[in-house]
């Protein structure tokens, strides 16, 4: 990767300017000694990364967003810094338009994945965390509040929301989002798809959002305040209000 430094603050026109300095850097996602293991157990698919050494290590169940597929680099980085991490595959690309109806979008699938990670001999079973991005955050919040199996010590949600159909399954919530795409999404000047209006305004009905006031573990919300794709900032503000109300 090449890193360039230019004079002043620039947003475009880089090709027309001369760089003040340039450096080449290489990023390694998996440190020496980290063990990578493909997981196919009890219907669960993913990749487990374990740090070098005997452990036991704190562990993270890593859930990517609604784009589907298996994304490993974040778990590899976590293992490189001392955390066992399971990059969980759900919404497989091979399922195409029927991905929303997959068994990998049922609560039991995520509970089984949590249990597999928790029972690993090199994992500290009392030091488990959930990490979710986008729709993965919605799942992480839902599991933390309503599951009797998933009991994380902490929870990290990146660019996500608590808005979903609580009374229905995860798959039905995902299906509802996809059903509303044509009427409630738009594209910007660069033809990027903007999803924000799918869940705006943030609903007030209790059955339309996870009751985050019931969360007992530390929760870290990471959002971009200028996020034009998903109303993560608005969701975070509502979650803050709900948790303050709950005490």
mmCIF file of N, CA, C and O in Angstrom, residues 31-133:
data_model
loop_
_atom_site.group_PDB
_atom_site.id
_atom_site.type_symbol
_atom_site.label_atom_id
_atom_site.label_comp_id
_atom_site.label_asym_id
_atom_site.label_seq_id
_atom_site.Cartn_x
_atom_site.Cartn_y
_atom_site.Cartn_z
ATOM 1 N N UNK A 31 -0.604 -12.722 12.303
ATOM 2 C CA UNK A 31 0.729 -12.732 12.888
ATOM 3 C C UNK A 31 1.308 -14.149 12.887
ATOM 4 O O UNK A 31 0.564 -15.138 12.838
ATOM 5 N N UNK A 32 2.628 -14.265 12.927
ATOM 6 C CA UNK A 32 3.251 -15.599 13.000
ATOM 7 C C UNK A 32 2.731 -16.384 14.199
ATOM 8 O O UNK A 32 2.582 -15.844 15.292
ATOM 9 N N UNK A 33 2.410 -17.621 13.980
ATOM 10 C CA UNK A 33 1.936 -18.483 15.061
ATOM 11 C C UNK A 33 0.439 -18.567 15.211
ATOM 12 O O UNK A 33 -0.070 -19.464 15.893
ATOM 13 N N UNK A 34 -0.307 -17.643 14.590
ATOM 14 C CA UNK A 34 -1.769 -17.709 14.653
ATOM 15 C C UNK A 34 -2.245 -18.916 13.847
ATOM 16 O O UNK A 34 -1.801 -19.149 12.726
ATOM 17 N N UNK A 35 -3.137 -19.674 14.430
ATOM 18 C CA UNK A 35 -3.650 -20.883 13.772
ATOM 19 C C UNK A 35 -5.018 -20.606 13.155
ATOM 20 O O UNK A 35 -5.923 -20.114 13.824
ATOM 21 N N UNK A 36 -5.156 -20.951 11.874
ATOM 22 C CA UNK A 36 -6.409 -20.778 11.148
ATOM 23 C C UNK A 36 -7.042 -22.146 10.910
ATOM 24 O O UNK A 36 -6.418 -23.040 10.347
ATOM 25 N N UNK A 37 -8.311 -22.299 11.334
ATOM 26 C CA UNK A 37 -9.015 -23.575 11.201
ATOM 27 C C UNK A 37 -10.390 -23.344 10.596
ATOM 28 O O UNK A 37 -11.176 -22.541 11.122
ATOM 29 N N UNK A 38 -10.685 -24.027 9.505
ATOM 30 C CA UNK A 38 -12.025 -23.940 8.914
ATOM 31 C C UNK A 38 -13.001 -24.747 9.762
ATOM 32 O O UNK A 38 -12.712 -25.880 10.149
ATOM 33 N N UNK A 39 -14.154 -24.157 10.038
ATOM 34 C CA UNK A 39 -15.157 -24.769 10.906
ATOM 35 C C UNK A 39 -16.358 -25.228 10.082
ATOM 36 O O UNK A 39 -16.922 -24.451 9.309
ATOM 37 N N UNK A 40 -16.714 -26.476 10.239
ATOM 38 C CA UNK A 40 -17.946 -27.034 9.686
ATOM 39 C C UNK A 40 -18.456 -28.047 10.702
ATOM 40 O O UNK A 40 -18.129 -29.235 10.648
ATOM 41 N N UNK A 41 -19.241 -27.558 11.646
ATOM 42 C CA UNK A 41 -19.628 -28.373 12.797
ATOM 43 C C UNK A 41 -21.061 -28.060 13.202
ATOM 44 O O UNK A 41 -21.441 -26.889 13.344
ATOM 45 N N UNK A 42 -21.868 -29.076 13.353
ATOM 46 C CA UNK A 42 -23.263 -28.917 13.790
ATOM 47 C C UNK A 42 -24.012 -27.899 12.924
ATOM 48 O O UNK A 42 -24.863 -27.151 13.419
ATOM 49 N N UNK A 43 -23.697 -27.903 11.636
ATOM 50 C CA UNK A 43 -24.364 -27.005 10.709
ATOM 51 C C UNK A 43 -23.777 -25.610 10.634
ATOM 52 O O UNK A 43 -24.214 -24.792 9.819
ATOM 53 N N UNK A 44 -22.791 -25.311 11.460
ATOM 54 C CA UNK A 44 -22.176 -23.984 11.517
ATOM 55 C C UNK A 44 -20.955 -23.934 10.604
ATOM 56 O O UNK A 44 -20.127 -24.849 10.611
ATOM 57 N N UNK A 45 -20.834 -22.849 9.840
ATOM 58 C CA UNK A 45 -19.699 -22.647 8.950
ATOM 59 C C UNK A 45 -18.956 -21.373 9.352
ATOM 60 O O UNK A 45 -19.571 -20.376 9.726
ATOM 61 N N UNK A 46 -17.645 -21.416 9.250
ATOM 62 C CA UNK A 46 -16.849 -20.235 9.567
ATOM 63 C C UNK A 46 -15.378 -20.578 9.589
ATOM 64 O O UNK A 46 -14.962 -21.673 9.184
ATOM 65 N N UNK A 47 -14.597 -19.639 10.075
ATOM 66 C CA UNK A 47 -13.158 -19.842 10.210
ATOM 67 C C UNK A 47 -12.723 -19.354 11.581
ATOM 68 O O UNK A 47 -13.027 -18.218 11.965
ATOM 69 N N UNK A 48 -12.005 -20.218 12.297
ATOM 70 C CA UNK A 48 -11.540 -19.905 13.643
ATOM 71 C C UNK A 48 -10.061 -19.537 13.610
ATOM 72 O O UNK A 48 -9.250 -20.259 13.024
ATOM 73 N N UNK A 49 -9.741 -18.422 14.243
ATOM 74 C CA UNK A 49 -8.354 -17.981 14.371
ATOM 75 C C UNK A 49 -7.996 -17.990 15.855
ATOM 76 O O UNK A 49 -8.714 -17.412 16.674
ATOM 77 N N UNK A 50 -6.892 -18.669 16.195
ATOM 78 C CA UNK A 50 -6.465 -18.799 17.587
ATOM 79 C C UNK A 50 -5.041 -18.291 17.719
ATOM 80 O O UNK A 50 -4.165 -18.660 16.920
ATOM 81 N N UNK A 51 -4.759 -17.449 18.716
ATOM 82 C CA UNK A 51 -3.409 -16.921 18.893
ATOM 83 C C UNK A 51 -2.413 -18.030 19.249
ATOM 84 O O UNK A 51 -2.804 -19.111 19.702
ATOM 85 N N UNK A 52 -1.144 -17.769 19.066
ATOM 86 C CA UNK A 52 -0.138 -18.743 19.508
ATOM 87 C C UNK A 52 -0.099 -18.833 21.029
ATOM 88 O O UNK A 52 -0.434 -17.877 21.730
ATOM 89 N N UNK A 53 0.273 -19.989 21.524
ATOM 90 C CA UNK A 53 0.344 -20.180 22.963
ATOM 91 C C UNK A 53 -0.748 -21.090 23.474
ATOM 92 O O UNK A 53 -1.687 -21.428 22.753
ATOM 93 N N UNK A 54 -0.646 -21.474 24.755
ATOM 94 C CA UNK A 54 -1.586 -22.460 25.309
ATOM 95 C C UNK A 54 -2.952 -21.901 25.653
ATOM 96 O O UNK A 54 -3.927 -22.652 25.761
ATOM 97 N N UNK A 55 -3.046 -20.582 25.848
ATOM 98 C CA UNK A 55 -4.328 -20.019 26.266
ATOM 99 C C UNK A 55 -4.601 -20.325 27.731
ATOM 100 O O UNK A 55 -3.709 -20.688 28.477
ATOM 101 N N UNK A 56 -5.850 -20.243 28.190
ATOM 102 C CA UNK A 56 -7.031 -19.909 27.373
ATOM 103 C C UNK A 56 -7.095 -18.417 27.052
ATOM 104 O O UNK A 56 -6.613 -17.592 27.819
ATOM 105 N N UNK A 57 -7.697 -18.112 25.896
ATOM 106 C CA UNK A 57 -7.766 -16.747 25.406
ATOM 107 C C UNK A 57 -9.198 -16.211 25.478
ATOM 108 O O UNK A 57 -10.152 -16.973 25.316
ATOM 109 N N UNK A 58 -9.337 -14.903 25.685
ATOM 110 C CA UNK A 58 -10.663 -14.316 25.495
ATOM 111 C C UNK A 58 -11.073 -14.504 24.042
ATOM 112 O O UNK A 58 -10.222 -14.583 23.159
ATOM 113 N N UNK A 59 -12.367 -14.590 23.790
ATOM 114 C CA UNK A 59 -12.829 -14.971 22.453
ATOM 115 C C UNK A 59 -13.908 -14.030 21.940
ATOM 116 O O UNK A 59 -14.662 -13.431 22.716
ATOM 117 N N UNK A 60 -13.986 -13.938 20.607
ATOM 118 C CA UNK A 60 -14.934 -13.050 19.941
ATOM 119 C C UNK A 60 -15.679 -13.828 18.867
ATOM 120 O O UNK A 60 -15.061 -14.503 18.044
ATOM 121 N N UNK A 61 -17.010 -13.736 18.878
ATOM 122 C CA UNK A 61 -17.812 -14.243 17.770
ATOM 123 C C UNK A 61 -18.018 -13.074 16.818
ATOM 124 O O UNK A 61 -18.678 -12.090 17.148
ATOM 125 N N UNK A 62 -17.431 -13.174 15.630
ATOM 126 C CA UNK A 62 -17.333 -12.080 14.672
ATOM 127 C C UNK A 62 -18.373 -12.255 13.569
ATOM 128 O O UNK A 62 -18.310 -13.207 12.787
ATOM 129 N N UNK A 63 -19.328 -11.327 13.501
ATOM 130 C CA UNK A 63 -20.423 -11.422 12.532
ATOM 131 C C UNK A 63 -20.388 -10.236 11.580
ATOM 132 O O UNK A 63 -20.515 -9.084 12.004
ATOM 133 N N UNK A 64 -20.178 -10.525 10.295
ATOM 134 C CA UNK A 64 -20.135 -9.502 9.263
ATOM 135 C C UNK A 64 -21.543 -9.020 8.954
ATOM 136 O O UNK A 64 -22.503 -9.403 9.622
ATOM 137 N N UNK A 65 -21.701 -8.199 7.923
ATOM 138 C CA UNK A 65 -22.983 -7.580 7.635
ATOM 139 C C UNK A 65 -23.860 -8.361 6.675
ATOM 140 O O UNK A 65 -23.581 -9.513 6.326
ATOM 141 N N UNK A 66 -24.916 -7.712 6.225
ATOM 142 C CA UNK A 66 -25.924 -8.360 5.404
ATOM 143 C C UNK A 66 -25.496 -8.653 3.988
ATOM 144 O O UNK A 66 -26.272 -9.235 3.223
ATOM 145 N N UNK A 67 -24.279 -8.251 3.611
ATOM 146 C CA UNK A 67 -23.779 -8.588 2.279
ATOM 147 C C UNK A 67 -23.491 -10.056 2.105
ATOM 148 O O UNK A 67 -23.378 -10.546 0.972
ATOM 149 N N UNK A 68 -23.388 -10.776 3.214
ATOM 150 C CA UNK A 68 -23.196 -12.218 3.154
ATOM 151 C C UNK A 68 -21.760 -12.626 2.895
ATOM 152 O O UNK A 68 -20.859 -11.801 2.769
ATOM 153 N N UNK A 69 -21.572 -13.927 2.825
ATOM 154 C CA UNK A 69 -20.239 -14.462 2.589
ATOM 155 C C UNK A 69 -19.429 -14.590 3.869
ATOM 156 O O UNK A 69 -19.912 -14.317 4.970
ATOM 157 N N UNK A 70 -18.189 -15.011 3.712
ATOM 158 C CA UNK A 70 -17.281 -15.214 4.843
ATOM 159 C C UNK A 70 -16.136 -14.223 4.724
ATOM 160 O O UNK A 70 -15.374 -14.258 3.763
ATOM 161 N N UNK A 71 -16.020 -13.331 5.705
ATOM 162 C CA UNK A 71 -14.960 -12.328 5.727
ATOM 163 C C UNK A 71 -14.057 -12.615 6.917
ATOM 164 O O UNK A 71 -14.523 -12.591 8.064
ATOM 165 N N UNK A 72 -12.780 -12.868 6.662
ATOM 166 C CA UNK A 72 -11.890 -13.400 7.691
ATOM 167 C C UNK A 72 -10.912 -12.397 8.277
ATOM 168 O O UNK A 72 -10.391 -12.634 9.372
ATOM 169 N N UNK A 73 -10.622 -11.308 7.583
ATOM 170 C CA UNK A 73 -9.455 -10.517 7.978
ATOM 171 C C UNK A 73 -9.585 -9.915 9.376
ATOM 172 O O UNK A 73 -8.599 -9.785 10.104
ATOM 173 N N UNK A 74 -10.811 -9.549 9.777
ATOM 174 C CA UNK A 74 -10.978 -8.947 11.095
ATOM 175 C C UNK A 74 -10.676 -9.953 12.195
ATOM 176 O O UNK A 74 -9.998 -9.629 13.182
ATOM 177 N N UNK A 75 -11.143 -11.177 12.037
ATOM 178 C CA UNK A 75 -10.845 -12.221 13.021
ATOM 179 C C UNK A 75 -9.356 -12.545 13.052
ATOM 180 O O UNK A 75 -8.786 -12.817 14.116
ATOM 181 N N UNK A 76 -8.713 -12.527 11.876
ATOM 182 C CA UNK A 76 -7.275 -12.778 11.824
ATOM 183 C C UNK A 76 -6.516 -11.706 12.599
ATOM 184 O O UNK A 76 -5.557 -12.003 13.335
ATOM 185 N N UNK A 77 -6.943 -10.450 12.456
ATOM 186 C CA UNK A 77 -6.302 -9.364 13.192
ATOM 187 C C UNK A 77 -6.533 -9.501 14.699
ATOM 188 O O UNK A 77 -5.627 -9.255 15.509
ATOM 189 N N UNK A 78 -7.740 -9.880 15.088
ATOM 190 C CA UNK A 78 -8.033 -10.066 16.512
ATOM 191 C C UNK A 78 -7.146 -11.154 17.111
ATOM 192 O O UNK A 78 -6.599 -10.996 18.210
ATOM 193 N N UNK A 79 -6.992 -12.263 16.384
ATOM 194 C CA UNK A 79 -6.133 -13.342 16.877
ATOM 195 C C UNK A 79 -4.690 -12.898 16.952
ATOM 196 O O UNK A 79 -3.926 -13.353 17.831
ATOM 197 N N UNK A 80 -4.276 -12.019 16.075
ATOM 198 C CA UNK A 80 -2.910 -11.492 16.095
ATOM 199 C C UNK A 80 -2.655 -10.615 17.311
ATOM 200 O O UNK A 80 -1.500 -10.320 17.631
ATOM 201 N N UNK A 81 -3.748 -10.203 17.978
ATOM 202 C CA UNK A 81 -3.621 -9.375 19.178
ATOM 203 C C UNK A 81 -4.128 -10.096 20.425
ATOM 204 O O UNK A 81 -4.471 -9.458 21.421
ATOM 205 N N UNK A 82 -4.194 -11.434 20.371
ATOM 206 C CA UNK A 82 -4.454 -12.194 21.580
ATOM 207 C C UNK A 82 -5.872 -12.662 21.817
ATOM 208 O O UNK A 82 -6.174 -13.191 22.891
ATOM 209 N N UNK A 83 -6.757 -12.520 20.818
ATOM 210 C CA UNK A 83 -8.144 -12.957 20.968
ATOM 211 C C UNK A 83 -8.439 -14.108 20.012
ATOM 212 O O UNK A 83 -8.198 -13.991 18.806
ATOM 213 N N UNK A 84 -8.964 -15.196 20.540
ATOM 214 C CA UNK A 84 -9.504 -16.226 19.656
ATOM 215 C C UNK A 84 -10.761 -15.647 19.002
ATOM 216 O O UNK A 84 -11.581 -15.015 19.674
ATOM 217 N N UNK A 85 -10.904 -15.838 17.708
ATOM 218 C CA UNK A 85 -12.032 -15.207 17.019
ATOM 219 C C UNK A 85 -12.582 -16.125 15.941
ATOM 220 O O UNK A 85 -11.830 -16.662 15.127
ATOM 221 N N UNK A 86 -13.894 -16.291 15.958
ATOM 222 C CA UNK A 86 -14.588 -17.103 14.967
ATOM 223 C C UNK A 86 -15.297 -16.187 13.982
ATOM 224 O O UNK A 86 -16.265 -15.500 14.336
ATOM 225 N N UNK A 87 -14.793 -16.138 12.743
ATOM 226 C CA UNK A 87 -15.472 -15.413 11.670
ATOM 227 C C UNK A 87 -16.618 -16.294 11.193
ATOM 228 O O UNK A 87 -16.395 -17.344 10.588
ATOM 229 N N UNK A 88 -17.830 -15.871 11.483
ATOM 230 C CA UNK A 88 -18.995 -16.710 11.234
ATOM 231 C C UNK A 88 -19.574 -16.444 9.858
ATOM 232 O O UNK A 88 -19.837 -15.286 9.492
ATOM 233 N N UNK A 89 -19.808 -17.500 9.098
ATOM 234 C CA UNK A 89 -20.463 -17.359 7.797
ATOM 235 C C UNK A 89 -21.965 -17.542 7.959
ATOM 236 O O UNK A 89 -22.431 -18.533 8.510
ATOM 237 N N UNK A 90 -22.706 -16.568 7.481
ATOM 238 C CA UNK A 90 -24.156 -16.690 7.362
ATOM 239 C C UNK A 90 -24.562 -15.885 6.136
ATOM 240 O O UNK A 90 -23.785 -15.112 5.602
ATOM 241 N N UNK A 91 -25.758 -16.082 5.636
ATOM 242 C CA UNK A 91 -26.154 -15.468 4.367
ATOM 243 C C UNK A 91 -25.158 -15.823 3.270
ATOM 244 O O UNK A 91 -24.521 -14.956 2.667
ATOM 245 N N UNK A 92 -25.004 -17.098 3.020
ATOM 246 C CA UNK A 92 -24.049 -17.555 2.014
ATOM 247 C C UNK A 92 -24.390 -17.009 0.637
ATOM 248 O O UNK A 92 -25.549 -16.947 0.238
ATOM 249 N N UNK A 93 -23.351 -16.599 -0.111
ATOM 250 C CA UNK A 93 -23.565 -16.100 -1.471
ATOM 251 C C UNK A 93 -24.189 -17.160 -2.369
ATOM 252 O O UNK A 93 -24.922 -16.848 -3.302
ATOM 253 N N UNK A 94 -23.921 -18.430 -2.087
ATOM 254 C CA UNK A 94 -24.430 -19.502 -2.935
ATOM 255 C C UNK A 94 -25.934 -19.646 -2.856
ATOM 256 O O UNK A 94 -26.568 -20.257 -3.718
ATOM 257 N N UNK A 95 -26.545 -19.054 -1.813
ATOM 258 C CA UNK A 95 -27.995 -19.158 -1.647
ATOM 259 C C UNK A 95 -28.760 -18.093 -2.430
ATOM 260 O O UNK A 95 -29.978 -18.160 -2.540
ATOM 261 N N UNK A 96 -28.039 -17.104 -2.953
ATOM 262 C CA UNK A 96 -28.642 -16.103 -3.822
ATOM 263 C C UNK A 96 -29.839 -15.419 -3.193
ATOM 264 O O UNK A 96 -29.802 -14.983 -2.038
ATOM 265 N N UNK A 97 -30.926 -15.314 -3.948
ATOM 266 C CA UNK A 97 -32.109 -14.593 -3.493
ATOM 267 C C UNK A 97 -32.808 -15.282 -2.335
ATOM 268 O O UNK A 97 -33.641 -14.687 -1.662
ATOM 269 N N UNK A 98 -32.514 -16.547 -2.101
ATOM 270 C CA UNK A 98 -33.170 -17.282 -1.013
ATOM 271 C C UNK A 98 -32.371 -17.242 0.281
ATOM 272 O O UNK A 98 -32.688 -17.949 1.224
ATOM 273 N N UNK A 99 -31.315 -16.398 0.322
ATOM 274 C CA UNK A 99 -30.457 -16.373 1.502
ATOM 275 C C UNK A 99 -31.232 -16.001 2.767
ATOM 276 O O UNK A 99 -30.940 -16.496 3.853
ATOM 277 N N UNK A 100 -32.241 -15.117 2.628
ATOM 278 C CA UNK A 100 -32.994 -14.682 3.812
ATOM 279 C C UNK A 100 -33.720 -15.836 4.486
ATOM 280 O O UNK A 100 -34.033 -15.779 5.674
ATOM 281 N N UNK A 101 -34.036 -16.902 3.742
ATOM 282 C CA UNK A 101 -34.766 -18.039 4.301
ATOM 283 C C UNK A 101 -33.827 -19.119 4.821
ATOM 284 O O UNK A 101 -34.269 -20.176 5.231
ATOM 285 N N UNK A 102 -32.531 -18.847 4.824
ATOM 286 C CA UNK A 102 -31.541 -19.845 5.220
ATOM 287 C C UNK A 102 -31.645 -20.192 6.704
ATOM 288 O O UNK A 102 -32.017 -19.363 7.539
ATOM 289 N N UNK A 103 -31.289 -21.432 7.022
ATOM 290 C CA UNK A 103 -31.224 -21.840 8.424
ATOM 291 C C UNK A 103 -30.158 -21.056 9.181
ATOM 292 O O UNK A 103 -30.192 -20.955 10.405
ATOM 293 N N UNK A 104 -29.182 -20.483 8.429
ATOM 294 C CA UNK A 104 -28.125 -19.708 9.078
ATOM 295 C C UNK A 104 -28.618 -18.349 9.551
ATOM 296 O O UNK A 104 -27.858 -17.574 10.124
ATOM 297 N N UNK A 105 -29.891 -18.039 9.339
ATOM 298 C CA UNK A 105 -30.467 -16.804 9.864
ATOM 299 C C UNK A 105 -31.457 -17.074 10.987
ATOM 300 O O UNK A 105 -32.268 -16.216 11.316
ATOM 301 N N UNK A 106 -31.392 -18.250 11.568
ATOM 302 C CA UNK A 106 -32.216 -18.557 12.732
ATOM 303 C C UNK A 106 -31.380 -18.407 13.994
ATOM 304 O O UNK A 106 -30.167 -18.612 13.983
ATOM 305 N N UNK A 107 -32.040 -18.057 15.103
ATOM 306 C CA UNK A 107 -31.331 -17.829 16.356
ATOM 307 C C UNK A 107 -30.469 -19.025 16.754
ATOM 308 O O UNK A 107 -29.358 -18.860 17.264
ATOM 309 N N UNK A 108 -30.968 -20.235 16.505
ATOM 310 C CA UNK A 108 -30.238 -21.430 16.928
ATOM 311 C C UNK A 108 -28.874 -21.535 16.250
ATOM 312 O O UNK A 108 -27.917 -22.027 16.851
ATOM 313 N N UNK A 109 -28.783 -21.071 15.005
ATOM 314 C CA UNK A 109 -27.505 -21.123 14.285
ATOM 315 C C UNK A 109 -26.445 -20.310 15.027
ATOM 316 O O UNK A 109 -25.315 -20.776 15.241
ATOM 317 N N UNK A 110 -26.795 -19.103 15.455
ATOM 318 C CA UNK A 110 -25.851 -18.237 16.148
ATOM 319 C C UNK A 110 -25.567 -18.744 17.561
ATOM 320 O O UNK A 110 -24.437 -18.629 18.053
ATOM 321 N N UNK A 111 -26.573 -19.312 18.204
ATOM 322 C CA UNK A 111 -26.360 -19.888 19.525
ATOM 323 C C UNK A 111 -25.408 -21.082 19.445
ATOM 324 O O UNK A 111 -24.536 -21.252 20.320
ATOM 325 N N UNK A 112 -25.556 -21.891 18.412
ATOM 326 C CA UNK A 112 -24.657 -23.031 18.232
ATOM 327 C C UNK A 112 -23.227 -22.558 17.971
ATOM 328 O O UNK A 112 -22.262 -23.113 18.515
ATOM 329 N N UNK A 113 -23.078 -21.523 17.162
ATOM 330 C CA UNK A 113 -21.750 -20.973 16.888
ATOM 331 C C UNK A 113 -21.108 -20.449 18.165
ATOM 332 O O UNK A 113 -19.909 -20.675 18.418
ATOM 333 N N UNK A 114 -21.891 -19.763 18.995
ATOM 334 C CA UNK A 114 -21.384 -19.244 20.266
ATOM 335 C C UNK A 114 -20.923 -20.391 21.160
ATOM 336 O O UNK A 114 -19.857 -20.319 21.798
ATOM 337 N N UNK A 115 -21.705 -21.461 21.193
ATOM 338 C CA UNK A 115 -21.367 -22.611 22.029
ATOM 339 C C UNK A 115 -20.107 -23.315 21.524
ATOM 340 O O UNK A 115 -19.252 -23.743 22.322
ATOM 341 N N UNK A 116 -19.971 -23.465 20.209
ATOM 342 C CA UNK A 116 -18.768 -24.085 19.637
ATOM 343 C C UNK A 116 -17.525 -23.308 20.051
ATOM 344 O O UNK A 116 -16.517 -23.887 20.471
ATOM 345 N N UNK A 117 -17.592 -21.995 19.951
ATOM 346 C CA UNK A 117 -16.451 -21.171 20.340
ATOM 347 C C UNK A 117 -16.205 -21.252 21.839
ATOM 348 O O UNK A 117 -15.057 -21.380 22.288
ATOM 349 N N UNK A 118 -17.265 -21.205 22.611
ATOM 350 C CA UNK A 118 -17.146 -21.237 24.070
ATOM 351 C C UNK A 118 -16.530 -22.539 24.558
ATOM 352 O O UNK A 118 -15.766 -22.555 25.536
ATOM 353 N N UNK A 119 -16.831 -23.644 23.879
ATOM 354 C CA UNK A 119 -16.349 -24.963 24.316
ATOM 355 C C UNK A 119 -14.957 -25.299 23.794
ATOM 356 O O UNK A 119 -14.411 -26.360 24.117
ATOM 357 N N UNK A 120 -14.361 -24.436 23.008
ATOM 358 C CA UNK A 120 -13.026 -24.719 22.479
ATOM 359 C C UNK A 120 -12.025 -24.775 23.638
ATOM 360 O O UNK A 120 -12.053 -23.923 24.544
ATOM 361 N N UNK A 121 -11.123 -25.759 23.648
ATOM 362 C CA UNK A 121 -10.216 -25.940 24.789
ATOM 363 C C UNK A 121 -9.250 -24.779 25.036
ATOM 364 O O UNK A 121 -8.719 -24.657 26.141
ATOM 365 N N UNK A 122 -9.039 -23.935 24.028
ATOM 366 C CA UNK A 122 -8.105 -22.821 24.217
ATOM 367 C C UNK A 122 -8.823 -21.479 24.368
ATOM 368 O O UNK A 122 -8.227 -20.426 24.235
ATOM 369 N N UNK A 123 -10.123 -21.553 24.662
ATOM 370 C CA UNK A 123 -10.929 -20.355 24.870
ATOM 371 C C UNK A 123 -11.325 -20.237 26.332
ATOM 372 O O UNK A 123 -11.726 -21.219 26.961
ATOM 373 N N UNK A 124 -11.211 -19.027 26.873
ATOM 374 C CA UNK A 124 -11.686 -18.745 28.226
ATOM 375 C C UNK A 124 -13.205 -18.547 28.150
ATOM 376 O O UNK A 124 -13.677 -17.508 27.695
ATOM 377 N N UNK A 125 -13.941 -19.538 28.577
ATOM 378 C CA UNK A 125 -15.402 -19.555 28.360
ATOM 379 C C UNK A 125 -16.130 -18.438 29.093
ATOM 380 O O UNK A 125 -17.272 -18.110 28.751
ATOM 381 N N UNK A 126 -15.485 -17.828 30.084
ATOM 382 C CA UNK A 126 -16.131 -16.736 30.824
ATOM 383 C C UNK A 126 -15.703 -15.364 30.303
ATOM 384 O O UNK A 126 -16.010 -14.344 30.921
ATOM 385 N N UNK A 127 -15.006 -15.352 29.141
ATOM 386 C CA UNK A 127 -14.529 -14.077 28.581
ATOM 387 C C UNK A 127 -14.864 -14.035 27.089
ATOM 388 O O UNK A 127 -14.003 -13.926 26.245
ATOM 389 N N UNK A 128 -16.158 -14.118 26.814
ATOM 390 C CA UNK A 128 -16.654 -14.160 25.439
ATOM 391 C C UNK A 128 -17.285 -12.816 25.062
ATOM 392 O O UNK A 128 -17.968 -12.193 25.867
ATOM 393 N N UNK A 129 -17.073 -12.413 23.810
ATOM 394 C CA UNK A 129 -17.644 -11.159 23.318
ATOM 395 C C UNK A 129 -18.329 -11.382 21.979
ATOM 396 O O UNK A 129 -18.028 -12.336 21.259
ATOM 397 N N UNK A 130 -19.245 -10.485 21.642
ATOM 398 C CA UNK A 130 -19.866 -10.454 20.327
ATOM 399 C C UNK A 130 -19.406 -9.199 19.596
ATOM 400 O O UNK A 130 -19.344 -8.111 20.184
ATOM 401 N N UNK A 131 -19.096 -9.355 18.303
ATOM 402 C CA UNK A 131 -18.700 -8.240 17.456
ATOM 403 C C UNK A 131 -19.530 -8.291 16.185
ATOM 404 O O UNK A 131 -19.518 -9.290 15.459
ATOM 405 N N UNK A 132 -20.287 -7.230 15.919
ATOM 406 C CA UNK A 132 -21.151 -7.218 14.752
ATOM 407 C C UNK A 132 -20.961 -5.969 13.918
ATOM 408 O O UNK A 132 -20.721 -4.881 14.447
ATOM 409 N N UNK A 133 -21.064 -6.139 12.610
ATOM 410 C CA UNK A 133 -21.020 -5.024 11.670
ATOM 411 C C UNK A 133 -22.342 -4.950 10.931
ATOM 412 O O UNK A 133 -22.821 -5.969 10.404
#
